[in-house]
Amino acid sequence: MVLKVYGPHFASPKRALVTLIEKGVTFETVPVDLMKGEHKQPAYLALQPFGTVPAVVDGDYKIFGTTSFKNTINNTSGPTYRTRPEIPGT
């Protein structure tokens, strides 16, 4: 399953996208048109109940906010993400 990043092609999702690119994680982007109010529509609110961007979805797992997202990606070592080598003693 591919991780999906929902948001406009500017501003908000850039930190999430840079993190994914740096970590080599496979992902796809799903555009959200803020000018049309797509982030306030029921379909988007089902992913991100606060109606903010970006929203990151990996299967049933949803992450809101780029700081939380970056921390999750940087600290995950499961089969979906290989983000950093194991450091002895940590």
Coordinates of N, CA, C and O in Angstrom, one line a residue:
M1 N 0.8 -1.2 0.0 CA 0.0 0.0 0.0 C 0.9 1.2 0.0 O 1.9 1.3 0.7
V2 N 0.5 2.2 -0.8 CA 1.3 3.4 -0.9 C 0.8 4.5 0.0 O -0.5 4.7 0.1
L3 N 1.6 5.2 0.7 CA 1.3 6.3 1.6 C 0.8 7.4 0.7 O 1.3 7.7 -0.4
K4 N -0.3 8.1 1.1 CA -0.9 9.2 0.4 C -0.8 10.5 1.2 O -1.1 10.5 2.4
V5 N -0.4 11.6 0.5 CA -0.3 12.9 1.1 C -1.4 13.8 0.4 O -1.3 14.0 -0.8
Y6 N -2.3 14.2 1.2 CA -3.4 15.1 0.7 C -3.1 16.5 1.0 O -2.8 16.8 2.2
G7 N -3.2 17.4 0.0 CA -3.0 18.8 0.2 C -2.8 19.5 -1.1 O -2.8 18.9 -2.2
P8 N -2.7 20.8 -1.0 CA -2.5 21.6 -2.3 C -1.0 21.4 -2.7 O -0.2 20.9 -2.0
H9 N -0.8 21.8 -4.0 CA 0.5 21.7 -4.5 C 1.5 22.8 -4.1 O 2.5 23.0 -4.6
F10 N 1.1 23.5 -3.0 CA 2.0 24.6 -2.5 C 1.9 24.6 -1.0 O 1.0 23.9 -0.4
A11 N 2.8 25.2 -0.4 CA 2.8 25.4 1.1 C 2.8 24.2 2.0 O 3.7 23.5 2.1
S12 N 1.6 24.0 2.6 CA 1.5 23.0 3.7 C 2.2 21.7 3.6 O 2.8 21.2 4.5
P13 N 1.9 20.9 2.5 CA 2.5 19.6 2.4 C 4.0 19.5 2.1 O 4.6 18.4 2.2
K14 N 4.6 20.6 1.9 CA 6.0 20.6 1.5 C 6.9 19.9 2.5 O 7.8 19.1 2.1
R15 N 6.8 20.2 3.8 CA 7.6 19.5 4.8 C 7.4 18.0 4.8 O 8.4 17.3 4.9
A16 N 6.2 17.6 4.6 CA 5.9 16.1 4.6 C 6.5 15.5 3.3 O 7.2 14.5 3.4
L17 N 6.4 16.2 2.2 CA 7.0 15.7 1.0 C 8.5 15.6 1.0 O 9.1 14.6 0.6
V18 N 9.1 16.6 1.5 CA 10.6 16.6 1.7 C 11.0 15.5 2.6 O 12.0 14.8 2.3
T19 N 10.3 15.3 3.7 CA 10.7 14.2 4.6 C 10.6 12.9 3.9 O 11.5 12.0 4.0
L20 N 9.5 12.6 3.1 CA 9.4 11.4 2.4 C 10.4 11.2 1.4 O 11.0 10.1 1.2
I21 N 10.8 12.2 0.6 CA 11.8 12.1 -0.4 C 13.1 11.8 0.3 O 13.9 10.9 -0.2
E22 N 13.5 12.5 1.3 CA 14.8 12.3 2.0 C 14.9 10.9 2.6 O 16.0 10.3 2.6
K23 N 13.8 10.3 3.0 CA 13.8 9.0 3.6 C 13.6 7.9 2.6 O 13.7 6.7 2.9
G24 N 13.3 8.3 1.3 CA 13.1 7.3 0.3 C 11.8 6.5 0.4 O 11.8 5.3 -0.1
V25 N 10.8 7.1 1.0 CA 9.5 6.4 1.2 C 8.7 6.6 -0.1 O 8.6 7.7 -0.6
T26 N 8.1 5.5 -0.6 CA 7.2 5.6 -1.7 C 5.9 6.3 -1.3 O 5.3 5.9 -0.3
F27 N 5.4 7.2 -2.1 CA 4.2 7.9 -1.8 C 3.5 8.5 -3.0 O 4.1 8.5 -4.1
E28 N 2.3 8.9 -2.9 CA 1.6 9.6 -3.9 C 0.9 10.8 -3.3 O 0.6 10.8 -2.2
T29 N 0.8 11.9 -4.2 CA 0.1 13.1 -3.7 C -1.3 13.1 -4.2 O -1.6 12.6 -5.3
V30 N -2.2 13.6 -3.4 CA -3.6 13.7 -3.8 C -4.0 15.2 -3.6 O -4.0 15.7 -2.5
P31 N -4.2 15.9 -4.7 CA -4.4 17.3 -4.6 C -5.7 17.7 -3.9 O -6.7 17.0 -4.1
V32 N -5.7 18.7 -3.1 CA -6.8 19.3 -2.4 C -6.9 20.8 -2.8 O -6.0 21.5 -2.5
D33 N -8.0 21.2 -3.4 CA -8.1 22.6 -3.9 C -8.7 23.4 -2.7 O -10.0 23.3 -2.5
L34 N -7.9 24.2 -2.1 CA -8.4 25.0 -1.0 C -9.3 26.1 -1.4 O -10.2 26.5 -0.7
M35 N -9.0 26.6 -2.6 CA -9.9 27.7 -3.1 C -11.3 27.3 -3.4 O -12.2 28.1 -3.3
K36 N -11.5 26.0 -3.7 CA -12.8 25.5 -3.9 C -13.4 24.9 -2.6 O -14.6 24.4 -2.6
G37 N -12.7 24.9 -1.5 CA -13.2 24.5 -0.3 C -13.2 23.0 -0.1 O -13.9 22.4 0.7
E38 N -12.4 22.2 -0.9 CA -12.4 20.8 -0.8 C -12.0 20.3 0.5 O -12.4 19.2 0.9
H39 N -11.2 21.1 1.3 CA -10.7 20.6 2.6 C -11.9 20.7 3.6 O -11.7 20.2 4.8
K40 N -13.0 21.3 3.3 CA -14.1 21.3 4.2 C -15.3 20.4 3.8 O -16.4 20.5 4.4
Q41 N -15.1 19.6 2.7 CA -16.1 18.7 2.2 C -16.1 17.4 3.1 O -15.1 17.0 3.6
P42 N -17.2 16.7 3.2 CA -17.3 15.5 4.0 C -16.3 14.4 3.7 O -15.8 13.8 4.6
A43 N -15.9 14.3 2.4 CA -15.0 13.2 2.0 C -13.6 13.5 2.6 O -12.9 12.6 3.1
Y44 N -13.2 14.8 2.6 CA -11.9 15.2 3.2 C -12.0 15.2 4.7 O -11.0 14.7 5.4
L45 N -13.1 15.6 5.3 CA -13.2 15.7 6.7 C -13.2 14.3 7.3 O -12.9 14.1 8.5
A46 N -13.6 13.3 6.5 CA -13.5 11.9 7.0 C -12.0 11.4 7.2 O -11.7 10.6 8.0
L47 N -11.1 12.1 6.4 CA -9.7 11.8 6.5 C -9.0 12.7 7.6 O -8.2 12.2 8.3
Q48 N -9.4 13.9 7.6 CA -8.8 14.9 8.5 C -10.0 15.7 9.1 O -10.4 16.7 8.6
P49 N -10.4 15.4 10.3 CA -11.6 16.0 10.9 C -11.5 17.5 11.2 O -12.6 18.1 11.4
F50 N -10.3 18.0 11.2 CA -10.2 19.5 11.5 C -10.2 20.3 10.2 O -10.2 21.5 10.2
G51 N -10.2 19.6 9.1 CA -10.2 20.3 7.8 C -9.0 21.1 7.4 O -9.0 22.0 6.7
T52 N -7.9 20.7 8.0 CA -6.6 21.3 7.7 C -5.8 20.5 6.8 O -6.0 19.3 6.6
V53 N -4.8 21.0 6.1 CA -3.9 20.3 5.3 C -2.4 20.4 5.8 O -2.1 21.4 6.4
P54 N -1.6 19.4 5.6 CA -1.9 18.2 4.8 C -2.5 17.1 5.7 O -2.5 17.2 7.0
A55 N -3.0 16.1 5.1 CA -3.4 14.9 5.8 C -2.6 13.8 5.1 O -2.4 13.7 3.9
V56 N -2.0 12.9 5.9 CA -1.2 11.8 5.4 C -1.9 10.5 5.8 O -2.3 10.3 7.0
V57 N -2.2 9.6 4.9 CA -2.9 8.4 5.1 C -2.1 7.2 4.6 O -1.6 7.2 3.5
D58 N -1.9 6.2 5.5 CA -1.3 5.0 5.1 C -2.2 3.9 5.5 O -2.2 3.4 6.7
G59 N -3.0 3.4 4.6 CA -4.0 2.4 4.9 C -5.1 3.0 5.8 O -5.7 4.0 5.6
D60 N -5.2 2.4 7.0 CA -6.2 2.9 8.0 C -5.5 3.9 9.0 O -6.2 4.5 9.8
Y61 N -4.2 4.1 8.9 CA -3.5 5.0 9.8 C -3.5 6.4 9.2 O -3.1 6.6 8.0
K62 N -3.9 7.4 10.0 CA -4.0 8.8 9.5 C -3.2 9.7 10.4 O -3.2 9.5 11.6
I63 N -2.5 10.6 9.8 CA -1.6 11.6 10.6 C -2.0 13.0 10.2 O -2.2 13.3 9.1
F64 N -2.2 13.8 11.2 CA -2.6 15.2 11.0 C -1.4 16.1 11.4 O -0.9 16.0 12.5
G65 N -1.0 17.0 10.6 CA 0.0 18.0 10.9 C 1.4 17.5 10.5 O 1.7 16.3 10.7
T66 N 2.2 18.4 10.0 CA 3.5 18.0 9.5 C 4.5 17.6 10.6 O 5.3 16.7 10.4
T67 N 4.4 18.2 11.7 CA 5.4 17.9 12.8 C 5.1 16.5 13.3 O 6.0 15.7 13.5
S68 N 3.9 16.2 13.6 CA 3.5 14.8 14.0 C 3.9 13.8 12.9 O 4.5 12.7 13.2
F69 N 3.7 14.2 11.7 CA 4.1 13.3 10.5 C 5.6 13.1 10.5 O 6.0 11.9 10.4
K70 N 6.4 14.1 10.6 CA 7.8 14.0 10.5 C 8.3 13.1 11.7 O 9.2 12.3 11.5
N71 N 7.8 13.3 12.9 CA 8.2 12.5 14.0 C 7.9 11.0 13.8 O 8.7 10.2 14.1
T72 N 6.7 10.8 13.2 CA 6.3 9.4 13.0 C 7.2 8.7 12.0 O 7.7 7.6 12.2
I73 N 7.5 9.4 10.9 CA 8.3 8.8 9.8 C 9.8 8.7 10.4 O 10.4 7.6 10.1
N74 N 10.3 9.6 11.1 CA 11.6 9.5 11.6 C 11.8 8.4 12.7 O 12.9 7.9 12.9
N75 N 10.7 8.1 13.4 CA 10.8 7.1 14.4 C 10.2 5.7 14.1 O 10.2 4.8 14.9
T76 N 9.8 5.5 12.9 CA 9.2 4.3 12.5 C 10.2 3.4 11.8 O 10.9 3.8 11.0
S77 N 10.3 2.2 12.3 CA 11.2 1.3 11.6 C 10.5 0.0 11.2 O 11.2 -1.0 11.1
G78 N 9.2 0.0 11.0 CA 8.5 -1.1 10.6 C 8.7 -1.4 9.2 O 9.5 -0.8 8.5
P79 N 7.9 -2.4 8.6 CA 8.1 -2.8 7.2 C 7.7 -1.7 6.2 O 8.3 -1.7 5.1
T80 N 6.8 -0.8 6.6 CA 6.4 0.2 5.6 C 7.5 1.2 5.4 O 7.7 1.7 4.3
Y81 N 8.2 1.6 6.4 CA 9.2 2.7 6.3 C 10.5 2.2 6.8 O 10.7 1.6 7.8
R82 N 11.5 2.5 6.0 CA 12.9 2.3 6.4 C 13.5 3.7 6.4 O 13.8 4.2 5.3
T83 N 13.6 4.3 7.5 CA 14.0 5.7 7.6 C 15.4 6.0 8.1 O 15.9 7.0 7.7
R84 N 15.9 5.1 8.9 CA 17.3 5.4 9.3 C 17.9 4.1 9.9 O 17.1 3.2 10.3
P85 N 19.2 4.0 9.9 CA 19.8 2.8 10.4 C 19.6 2.7 11.9 O 19.4 3.7 12.6
E86 N 19.6 1.4 12.4 CA 19.5 1.2 13.8 C 20.8 1.8 14.5 O 21.9 1.6 14.0
I87 N 20.6 2.5 15.6 CA 21.7 3.0 16.3 C 21.8 2.2 17.6 O 20.9 2.1 18.4
P88 N 23.0 1.5 17.8 CA 23.1 0.7 19.0 C 22.9 1.5 20.3 O 23.4 2.7 20.4
G89 N 22.2 1.0 21.2 CA 22.0 1.7 22.5 C 20.8 2.6 22.5 O 20.7 3.3 23.5
T90 N 20.1 2.7 21.5 CA 18.9 3.6 21.5 C 17.6 2.9 21.5 O 17.5 1.8 21.3

